[in-house]
Short mmCIF file of C-alpha atoms in Angstrom, two decimals:
data_model
loop_
_atom_site.label_atom_id
_atom_site.label_comp_id
_atom_site.label_asym_id
_atom_site.label_seq_id
_atom_site.Cartn_x
_atom_site.Cartn_y
_atom_site.Cartn_z
CA MET S 1 -2.54 -31.16 -7.85
CA MET S 2 -1.92 -28.11 -5.67
CA HIS S 3 1.22 -26.26 -6.69
CA ARG S 4 3.58 -24.89 -4.09
CA ARG S 5 2.77 -21.26 -4.99
CA GLN S 6 -0.93 -21.89 -4.53
CA PHE S 7 -0.40 -23.61 -1.19
CA LEU S 8 1.76 -20.82 0.17
CA GLY S 9 -0.58 -18.16 -1.14
CA ALA S 10 -3.35 -19.63 0.95
CA ALA S 11 -1.30 -20.31 4.07
CA SER S 12 -2.07 -18.09 7.04
CA ALA S 13 1.56 -17.91 8.15
CA ALA S 14 3.55 -16.59 5.19
CA THR S 15 7.19 -17.49 4.88
CA ALA S 16 10.44 -16.66 3.17
CA SER S 17 11.13 -20.29 2.22
CA GLY S 18 13.61 -20.74 5.03
CA LEU S 19 16.40 -18.91 3.20
CA LEU S 20 17.45 -16.86 6.20
CA GLY S 21 20.31 -18.92 7.51
CA GLY S 22 23.01 -16.58 6.21
CA LEU S 23 21.57 -13.46 7.86
CA SER S 24 22.78 -12.41 11.29
CA LEU S 25 22.28 -9.41 13.52
CA SER S 26 25.85 -9.64 14.78
CA GLY S 27 28.44 -7.31 13.31
CA LEU S 28 25.87 -4.99 11.68
CA ALA S 29 27.24 -2.89 8.86
CA ALA S 30 25.44 0.02 7.22
CA GLY S 31 23.66 -0.98 4.03
CA GLU S 32 24.94 0.96 1.06
CA ASP S 33 21.95 0.33 -1.19
CA TYR S 34 18.76 -0.22 0.78
CA ARG S 35 15.30 0.73 -0.46
CA ALA S 36 11.98 0.02 1.18
CA LEU S 37 8.52 0.66 -0.25
CA VAL S 38 5.81 0.92 2.40
CA VAL S 39 2.23 0.71 1.11
CA VAL S 40 -0.45 1.94 3.52
CA TYR S 41 -3.71 0.60 2.17
CA LEU S 42 -6.85 2.43 3.34
CA ASN S 43 -9.42 -0.33 3.33
CA GLY S 44 -12.94 0.37 2.10
CA GLY S 45 -12.45 3.16 -0.42
CA ASN S 46 -11.27 6.45 1.07
CA ASP S 47 -13.16 9.53 -0.20
CA GLY S 48 -10.54 11.42 -2.19
CA HIS S 49 -12.92 14.31 -2.85
CA ASN S 50 -12.73 15.23 0.84
CA THR S 51 -9.02 14.45 1.08
CA LEU S 52 -7.72 16.98 -1.48
CA ILE S 53 -9.95 19.97 -2.28
CA PRO S 54 -9.38 22.89 -4.66
CA THR S 55 -9.54 26.30 -3.00
CA ASP S 56 -9.79 28.44 -6.13
CA GLY S 57 -12.87 28.86 -8.33
CA ALA S 58 -13.31 25.09 -8.51
CA TYR S 59 -14.31 25.12 -4.84
CA THR S 60 -17.69 26.46 -5.93
CA ASP S 61 -18.20 23.35 -8.09
CA TYR S 62 -17.07 21.16 -5.20
CA GLN S 63 -19.47 22.81 -2.78
CA ALA S 64 -22.40 22.56 -5.17
CA SER S 65 -21.76 18.90 -6.02
CA ARG S 66 -20.93 17.69 -2.51
CA ALA S 67 -23.79 19.42 -0.68
CA ASN S 68 -23.85 18.14 2.91
CA LEU S 69 -20.44 16.45 2.56
CA ALA S 70 -18.62 19.66 1.61
CA ILE S 71 -15.95 20.86 4.03
CA SER S 72 -15.92 24.58 4.75
CA LYS S 73 -13.16 26.32 2.82
CA ASN S 74 -12.10 28.19 5.95
CA SER S 75 -11.45 24.94 7.79
CA LEU S 76 -9.23 23.37 5.11
CA ALA S 77 -5.51 23.04 5.74
CA SER S 78 -4.02 25.13 2.92
CA LEU S 79 -1.22 23.79 0.74
CA PRO S 80 1.29 26.35 -0.57
CA GLY S 81 1.47 27.30 -4.23
CA THR S 82 -0.51 25.95 -7.14
CA ALA S 83 -0.37 22.62 -8.97
CA ALA S 84 -2.39 20.82 -11.64
CA GLY S 85 -4.03 24.15 -12.46
CA HIS S 86 -5.41 24.79 -8.96
CA SER S 87 -4.64 25.92 -5.46
CA PHE S 88 -5.48 23.25 -2.89
CA GLY S 89 -6.29 22.51 0.69
CA ILE S 90 -6.52 19.17 2.43
CA HIS S 91 -8.94 17.77 4.98
CA PRO S 92 -8.35 19.56 8.31
CA ALA S 93 -7.64 16.21 9.96
CA LEU S 94 -4.59 15.90 7.68
CA THR S 95 -3.04 19.14 8.94
CA PRO S 96 0.03 17.31 10.39
CA LEU S 97 1.00 16.44 6.81
CA VAL S 98 1.13 20.05 5.57
CA PRO S 99 4.78 20.57 6.66
CA LEU S 100 5.78 17.47 4.69
CA TYR S 101 4.10 18.87 1.57
CA THR S 102 5.74 22.27 2.15
CA GLN S 103 9.16 20.61 2.51
CA GLY S 104 8.66 18.73 -0.76
CA ARG S 105 8.42 15.38 1.02
CA LEU S 106 4.79 14.59 0.19
CA GLY S 107 2.98 14.71 -3.13
CA PHE S 108 -0.45 13.75 -4.45
CA VAL S 109 -1.41 11.66 -7.47
CA VAL S 110 -4.92 12.65 -8.54
CA ASN S 111 -7.68 10.71 -10.26
CA VAL S 112 -5.77 7.43 -10.22
CA GLY S 113 -7.26 3.97 -10.52
CA PRO S 114 -7.14 0.68 -12.44
CA LEU S 115 -7.35 0.96 -16.22
CA LEU S 116 -7.00 -1.59 -19.01
CA GLU S 117 -6.27 1.18 -21.51
CA PRO S 118 -6.36 4.99 -21.57
CA SER S 119 -10.00 5.98 -21.22
CA THR S 120 -12.24 9.05 -21.04
CA GLY S 121 -15.67 9.52 -19.59
CA ALA S 122 -17.20 9.73 -23.04
CA GLN S 123 -15.52 6.50 -24.16
CA VAL S 124 -16.69 4.67 -21.07
CA LEU S 125 -20.27 5.87 -21.56
CA ALA S 126 -20.16 4.89 -25.23
CA GLY S 127 -18.70 1.48 -24.43
CA THR S 128 -15.77 1.96 -26.83
CA VAL S 129 -13.04 1.09 -24.29
CA ARG S 130 -12.50 -1.94 -22.10
CA ARG S 131 -13.10 -1.42 -18.41
CA PRO S 132 -11.67 -3.41 -15.50
CA PRO S 133 -14.19 -6.05 -14.41
CA PHE S 134 -16.26 -5.85 -11.24
CA LEU S 135 -15.86 -2.11 -10.78
CA MET S 136 -17.04 -0.90 -7.37
CA SER S 137 -16.66 -4.32 -5.74
CA HIS S 138 -14.44 -3.98 -2.67
CA SER S 139 -12.80 -7.38 -2.86
CA ASP S 140 -12.32 -7.42 -6.63
CA GLN S 141 -11.01 -3.86 -6.88
CA THR S 142 -8.67 -4.41 -3.94
CA ALA S 143 -7.27 -7.43 -5.77
CA ILE S 144 -7.02 -5.62 -9.11
CA VAL S 145 -5.49 -2.38 -7.82
CA GLN S 146 -2.93 -4.46 -5.92
CA GLY S 147 -2.02 -6.43 -9.01
CA TRP S 148 -4.40 -9.18 -10.14
CA THR S 149 -4.18 -9.45 -13.92
CA VAL S 150 -7.78 -10.70 -14.27
CA THR S 151 -6.55 -14.09 -15.46
CA ASP S 152 -5.54 -17.02 -13.32
CA ASP S 153 -2.69 -14.98 -11.85
CA THR S 154 -3.53 -13.89 -8.30
CA SER S 155 -0.12 -12.42 -7.49
CA GLY S 156 0.45 -8.71 -6.84
CA TRP S 157 2.51 -6.14 -8.70
CA ALA S 158 5.03 -5.67 -5.90
CA GLY S 159 5.48 -9.43 -5.49
CA ARG S 160 6.00 -9.93 -9.22
CA GLY S 161 8.33 -6.96 -9.39
CA LEU S 162 10.51 -8.18 -6.55
CA GLU S 163 10.95 -11.51 -8.33
CA LEU S 164 12.19 -9.78 -11.47
CA LEU S 165 14.73 -7.47 -9.84
CA PRO S 166 18.36 -7.98 -10.85
CA ALA S 167 19.93 -10.78 -8.81
CA HIS S 168 22.15 -8.46 -6.76
CA LEU S 169 19.07 -6.63 -5.42
CA ARG S 170 17.14 -9.70 -4.30
CA ASN S 171 17.11 -10.93 -0.73
CA PRO S 172 14.99 -13.08 1.57
CA VAL S 173 12.21 -11.39 3.55
CA SER S 174 11.61 -8.95 0.72
CA ALA S 175 7.80 -9.24 0.52
CA VAL S 176 6.30 -8.52 3.93
CA THR S 177 2.79 -8.03 5.28
CA MET S 178 1.86 -6.95 8.79
CA ASP S 179 -1.47 -8.82 8.81
CA ASN S 180 -3.26 -11.46 6.74
CA ASN S 181 -3.66 -9.21 3.68
CA ARG S 182 -1.05 -10.08 1.09
CA THR S 183 -2.14 -9.68 -2.55
CA LEU S 184 0.18 -6.73 -3.27
CA VAL S 185 3.32 -8.55 -2.07
CA LEU S 186 2.51 -12.09 -3.23
CA GLY S 187 4.79 -13.22 -6.05
CA ARG S 188 4.22 -15.81 -8.73
CA HIS S 189 6.88 -18.14 -7.37
CA SER S 190 7.65 -16.86 -3.88
CA PRO S 191 5.76 -16.61 -0.61
CA VAL S 192 5.18 -13.69 1.74
CA SER S 193 6.69 -12.99 5.15
CA PHE S 194 4.36 -12.13 8.03
CA MET S 195 5.72 -9.55 10.48
CA PRO S 196 3.40 -8.56 13.33
CA PRO S 197 4.52 -5.70 15.60
CA GLY S 198 7.29 -7.03 17.81
CA GLY S 199 7.60 -10.20 15.77
CA SER S 200 6.36 -13.68 16.70
CA ARG S 201 8.82 -14.42 19.45
CA TYR S 202 6.83 -17.03 21.34
CA TRP S 203 5.59 -20.21 19.66
CA GLY S 204 3.80 -21.74 22.57
CA SER S 205 6.46 -22.35 25.21
CA ALA S 206 9.27 -21.90 22.67
CA ASP S 207 11.10 -18.57 22.92
CA LEU S 208 12.74 -17.91 19.55
CA ALA S 209 15.09 -15.40 21.13
CA HIS S 210 16.70 -18.33 22.95
CA PRO S 211 17.07 -21.18 20.42
CA GLU S 212 19.20 -23.14 22.90
CA THR S 213 16.22 -23.86 25.17
CA PRO S 214 14.53 -27.29 24.93
CA ALA S 215 11.20 -25.97 23.63
CA ALA S 216 12.84 -23.92 20.90
CA GLN S 217 15.05 -26.83 19.91
CA SER S 218 12.01 -29.09 19.68
CA ILE S 219 10.09 -26.83 17.32
CA ASN S 220 13.17 -26.28 15.17
CA ARG S 221 13.57 -30.05 14.85
CA MET S 222 9.91 -30.33 13.80
CA ALA S 223 10.55 -27.84 11.02
CA LYS S 224 13.25 -30.13 9.62
CA TRP S 225 11.19 -33.30 9.44
CA GLN S 226 11.21 -35.08 6.08
CA PHE S 227 8.11 -36.63 4.51
CA ALA S 228 7.48 -38.74 1.43
CA ASN S 229 3.93 -37.43 1.10
CA ALA S 230 3.93 -34.20 -0.96
CA TYR S 231 1.38 -32.44 1.22
CA GLU S 232 3.16 -33.31 4.45
CA ALA S 233 6.49 -32.26 2.95
CA GLU S 234 5.00 -28.94 1.87
CA TYR S 235 3.61 -28.39 5.35
CA ALA S 236 7.05 -28.99 6.86
CA ARG S 237 8.69 -26.57 4.41
CA THR S 238 6.07 -23.95 5.16
CA LEU S 239 6.54 -24.43 8.89
CA GLY S 240 10.30 -24.15 8.49
CA GLY S 241 10.01 -20.95 6.49
CA ALA S 242 7.60 -19.37 8.97
CA LEU S 243 9.90 -20.32 11.84
CA SER S 244 12.91 -18.81 10.07
CA ASP S 245 10.98 -15.59 9.40
CA SER S 246 9.81 -15.35 12.99
CA THR S 247 13.31 -15.93 14.31
CA LEU S 248 14.76 -13.21 12.08
CA PHE S 249 12.02 -10.72 12.98
CA THR S 250 12.36 -11.52 16.69
CA LYS S 251 16.08 -10.73 16.58
CA ALA S 252 15.45 -7.58 14.51
CA PHE S 253 12.99 -6.21 17.04
CA MET S 254 15.35 -7.04 19.89
CA ALA S 255 18.04 -4.99 18.15
CA ALA S 256 15.67 -2.11 17.35
CA THR S 257 15.11 1.11 19.28
CA SER S 258 11.56 2.22 20.01
CA PRO S 259 10.68 5.49 18.25
CA ALA S 260 10.35 8.65 20.30
CA ALA S 261 7.59 10.09 18.11
CA ASP S 262 3.91 9.82 19.04
CA PHE S 263 2.20 7.55 16.51
CA GLY S 264 -1.19 7.82 18.23
CA THR S 265 -3.66 5.10 19.10
CA ASP S 266 -6.91 3.95 17.56
CA ASP S 267 -9.57 1.30 17.95
CA ARG S 268 -9.66 0.17 14.33
CA GLY S 269 -6.56 -1.95 13.86
CA ASN S 270 -3.67 -0.02 15.41
CA LEU S 271 -2.17 1.77 12.44
CA GLY S 272 0.14 3.69 14.75
CA THR S 273 1.36 0.49 16.42
CA ASN S 274 2.17 -1.11 13.07
CA LEU S 275 3.99 1.91 11.66
CA SER S 276 5.89 2.46 14.91
CA ALA S 277 7.08 -1.15 14.88
CA LEU S 278 8.02 -0.94 11.21
CA ALA S 279 9.92 2.32 11.69
CA SER S 280 11.94 0.74 14.49
CA VAL S 281 13.25 -2.17 12.38
CA LEU S 282 13.89 -0.45 9.04
CA PRO S 283 17.37 0.72 10.12
CA VAL S 284 18.10 -2.78 11.39
CA PHE S 285 17.20 -4.31 8.02
CA ARG S 286 19.37 -1.74 6.27
CA ALA S 287 22.27 -2.49 8.61
CA GLN S 288 21.87 -6.21 7.87
CA GLY S 289 22.70 -5.51 4.27
CA LEU S 290 19.26 -6.26 2.88
CA LYS S 291 18.65 -4.52 -0.44
CA ARG S 292 14.96 -4.32 -1.30
CA GLN S 293 11.78 -4.76 0.76
CA VAL S 294 8.09 -4.01 0.28
CA PHE S 295 5.82 -3.77 3.32
CA LEU S 296 2.01 -3.88 3.16
CA VAL S 297 0.12 -2.18 6.00
CA THR S 298 -3.68 -2.38 5.70
CA TRP S 299 -5.89 -0.25 7.91
CA GLY S 300 -9.26 1.42 8.28
CA ALA S 301 -12.95 1.14 7.46
CA PHE S 302 -13.48 3.82 4.83
CA ASP S 303 -16.67 2.39 3.31
CA THR S 304 -18.57 5.49 4.41
CA HIS S 305 -22.04 5.02 2.92
CA ALA S 306 -23.53 6.95 5.84
CA ASN S 307 -22.31 9.33 8.54
CA GLN S 308 -19.09 10.12 6.71
CA ARG S 309 -18.59 13.38 8.60
CA GLY S 310 -18.37 13.78 12.36
CA SER S 311 -16.36 12.78 15.40
CA ASP S 312 -17.34 9.12 15.70
CA SER S 313 -14.39 6.77 15.16
CA THR S 314 -16.06 5.26 12.07
CA THR S 315 -16.21 8.56 10.16
CA GLN S 316 -13.71 9.57 7.52
CA ASP S 317 -12.96 12.69 9.56
CA ALA S 318 -11.82 10.68 12.58
CA GLN S 319 -9.96 8.05 10.58
CA LEU S 320 -7.97 10.59 8.57
CA ALA S 321 -6.80 12.12 11.86
CA VAL S 322 -5.40 8.71 12.83
CA VAL S 323 -3.72 8.36 9.43
CA ALA S 324 -2.14 11.82 9.59
CA LYS S 325 -0.68 11.39 13.07
CA ALA S 326 0.77 7.96 12.34
CA LEU S 327 2.27 9.01 8.99
CA ALA S 328 3.82 12.20 10.38
CA ALA S 329 5.44 10.18 13.17
CA PHE S 330 6.61 7.54 10.71
CA ASP S 331 8.29 10.17 8.54
CA ALA S 332 9.87 11.90 11.55
CA THR S 333 11.24 8.58 12.81
CA ASN S 334 12.69 7.66 9.43
CA ARG S 335 14.50 10.98 9.32
CA ALA S 336 15.78 10.56 12.87
CA ASN S 337 17.01 7.06 12.03
CA GLY S 338 18.82 8.19 8.90
CA VAL S 339 16.72 6.10 6.50
CA ASP S 340 14.83 9.05 5.04
CA MET S 341 16.20 8.61 1.52
CA ASN S 342 15.75 4.84 1.70
CA VAL S 343 11.98 4.75 2.25
CA VAL S 344 8.96 5.72 0.15
CA THR S 345 5.44 5.42 1.55
CA LEU S 346 2.42 5.16 -0.76
CA VAL S 347 -1.09 5.71 0.62
CA MET S 348 -3.73 4.11 -1.61
CA SER S 349 -7.25 2.66 -1.58
CA GLU S 350 -9.31 0.41 -3.85
CA PHE S 351 -11.49 3.15 -5.36
CA GLY S 352 -12.83 6.62 -4.69
CA ARG S 353 -16.32 7.74 -3.78
CA THR S 354 -19.06 9.42 -5.77
CA LEU S 355 -18.86 13.17 -6.01
CA ARG S 356 -22.61 13.33 -5.37
CA PRO S 357 -23.46 12.41 -1.75
CA GLY S 358 -25.51 9.31 -1.09
CA SER S 359 -28.37 9.08 1.34
CA GLY S 360 -27.58 9.17 5.03
CA GLY S 361 -24.70 11.63 4.84
CA GLY S 362 -22.31 9.30 3.04
CA SER S 363 -20.98 8.55 -0.45
CA GLU S 364 -21.12 5.58 -2.79
CA HIS S 365 -18.49 3.46 -4.55
CA ALA S 366 -16.82 5.11 -7.53
CA TRP S 367 -13.61 4.69 -9.55
CA GLY S 368 -10.85 7.31 -9.76
CA ASN S 369 -9.33 8.47 -6.47
CA HIS S 370 -6.56 10.64 -5.04
CA TRP S 371 -3.50 8.90 -3.56
CA PHE S 372 -0.38 10.38 -2.02
CA ALA S 373 3.25 9.43 -1.48
CA MET S 374 5.68 10.46 1.26
CA GLY S 375 9.43 10.30 1.84
CA GLY S 376 12.77 11.79 0.88
CA PRO S 377 12.78 10.43 -2.70
CA VAL S 378 9.27 11.80 -3.44
CA ALA S 379 8.89 14.74 -5.80
CA GLY S 380 6.58 16.41 -3.31
CA GLY S 381 5.07 19.81 -2.80
CA THR S 382 2.92 19.31 -5.87
CA VAL S 383 -0.01 17.43 -7.37
CA HIS S 384 0.74 14.91 -10.12
CA GLY S 385 -1.77 14.08 -12.84
CA THR S 386 -4.88 15.73 -14.21
CA PHE S 387 -7.32 16.99 -11.62
CA PRO S 388 -10.90 16.17 -12.65
CA SER S 389 -13.79 18.57 -13.01
CA LEU S 390 -15.98 18.68 -9.93
CA VAL S 391 -19.15 19.37 -11.91
CA LEU S 392 -21.58 16.45 -11.89
CA GLY S 393 -21.86 14.95 -15.36
CA SER S 394 -18.62 16.53 -16.57
CA ALA S 395 -16.42 15.03 -19.27
CA ASP S 396 -14.57 13.10 -16.53
CA ASP S 397 -17.75 11.46 -15.25
CA GLY S 398 -18.25 7.89 -16.45
CA ASP S 399 -21.62 7.51 -14.72
CA PRO S 400 -24.70 7.71 -16.97
CA PHE S 401 -26.63 9.05 -13.96
CA ARG S 402 -24.14 11.92 -13.44
CA ASN S 403 -23.19 10.91 -9.90
CA GLY S 404 -19.54 11.83 -10.34
CA ARG S 405 -17.79 8.50 -10.82
CA HIS S 406 -14.61 9.80 -12.40
CA VAL S 407 -12.79 7.74 -14.99
CA PRO S 408 -9.13 7.64 -13.91
CA SER S 409 -6.71 9.76 -15.91
CA THR S 410 -3.69 8.02 -14.36
CA SER S 411 -3.48 4.24 -14.20
CA SER S 412 -2.65 2.56 -10.91
CA ASP S 413 -0.18 0.50 -12.96
CA GLN S 414 1.71 3.68 -13.89
CA VAL S 415 2.07 4.51 -10.22
CA GLY S 416 3.18 0.96 -9.43
CA ALA S 417 5.72 0.92 -12.27
CA THR S 418 7.17 4.22 -11.05
CA LEU S 419 7.71 2.79 -7.58
CA MET S 420 9.08 -0.55 -8.76
CA GLN S 421 11.48 1.21 -11.12
CA TRP S 422 12.81 3.08 -8.07
CA MET S 423 13.22 -0.33 -6.42
CA GLY S 424 15.34 -1.43 -9.38
CA LEU S 425 12.91 -3.08 -11.80
CA PRO S 426 14.34 -2.73 -15.34
CA PRO S 427 11.97 -0.98 -17.78
CA ASP S 428 12.11 -3.98 -20.11
CA GLN S 429 10.32 -5.95 -17.37
CA PHE S 430 7.45 -3.46 -16.91
CA ASN S 431 5.02 -5.34 -19.13
CA ALA S 432 5.77 -8.64 -17.38
CA VAL S 433 4.79 -7.09 -14.04
CA PHE S 434 2.08 -4.74 -15.34
CA PRO S 435 0.59 -6.40 -18.46
CA ASN S 436 -1.85 -3.55 -19.18
CA LEU S 437 0.98 -1.04 -19.51
CA VAL S 438 1.47 -2.30 -23.05
CA ASN S 439 -1.50 -0.03 -23.89
CA PHE S 440 0.06 3.10 -22.37
CA SER S 441 2.73 5.20 -24.04
CA ALA S 442 3.86 6.63 -20.70
CA LYS S 443 4.78 3.78 -18.39
CA THR S 444 5.66 5.92 -15.36
CA ILE S 445 4.85 9.30 -13.83
CA PRO S 446 7.27 11.89 -12.34
CA LEU S 447 6.37 11.02 -8.73
CA LEU S 448 9.94 10.46 -7.52
CA ARG S 449 13.09 12.55 -7.64
CA VAL S 450 15.52 9.62 -7.70
#
């Protein structure tokens, strides 16, 4: 028999179980304790080696290992100071993010990825440690880095964490996706809310902004139908939840103010459109008195096996320019809206790329990668973690063919636990949300100030 969690996990229109009746946009009051985690997921495996580059002596190793993929040192956007034993620059397309780093609002986490236990390159090559299954598979690593526990549990770490927050921090519409990707925010016992830009105001001829109209009344009556058959009853509950979500989001967007910042445009999924819409409603959600929310925004085509460099829209160079513009505008809007200290944005991907270039001017699937976080609570202006050697076949390389597939030195679970602790997850619940953390002495990293 299909359980309710399984049914809702597969439904294309995610819901909040219809628990929104007590929320209203009238009489908005400022939320005293609102926190939102925004996860921007770069689909396909962004090349971290060309995202964050050392500019000291290690640049020589980078240049020798990367060959035709190496970015000229003179063209890098320099980051101030030193961190993790190096001076750094970032991809020139990410130049709009340099002021955020300088202001201490953006920080990197280097060589991060899924781990079952602390591991080194030598241990991986010798087979003396357990590795996550299906390494270098896009779908499997996306699922695992977003929270699959490699059992029969297909929920995500943010979804599980939200369910285990103290009762006073829980609220409906807490797990939200802006498209049909949902693993990260799917809980064990709760569904996901779907929030497209602008909301889903029109259901056919029904305008959810005007529930008094005949068409809107008809669809609301349909959502309340009762059935004896379990499958029909579940369908009605799912419909009711989706309708409640859509009504709430419609009203939120109607109360929102469009951002003044330029989020840019693109032809690969409208990252700017999604982040602009999200930025507009975050202050509305805070004013509603909501406490905790996680938003998943998936974008890009970073599986750059060929033609990774260049001006074509499919290159990493072009896509990082889209990412930088949208993120800079998102941060500027959050500051203008007064929610700067309420929002943390994590930029992650399923795995990194090989240090050694592949054929055709691209790179192959690897393991460890460089992520970054942005926002007022971030301990920015620095690089967290242990930066790997950029010599092919180094001690960090877990590839027997010396292609530069770095074994992560920071677990993705440690990053997730850090963020969920900021959201209010008690440390005694870490292992329930991140089962592999039982093997790590350090459960979190110093990524956040508060």
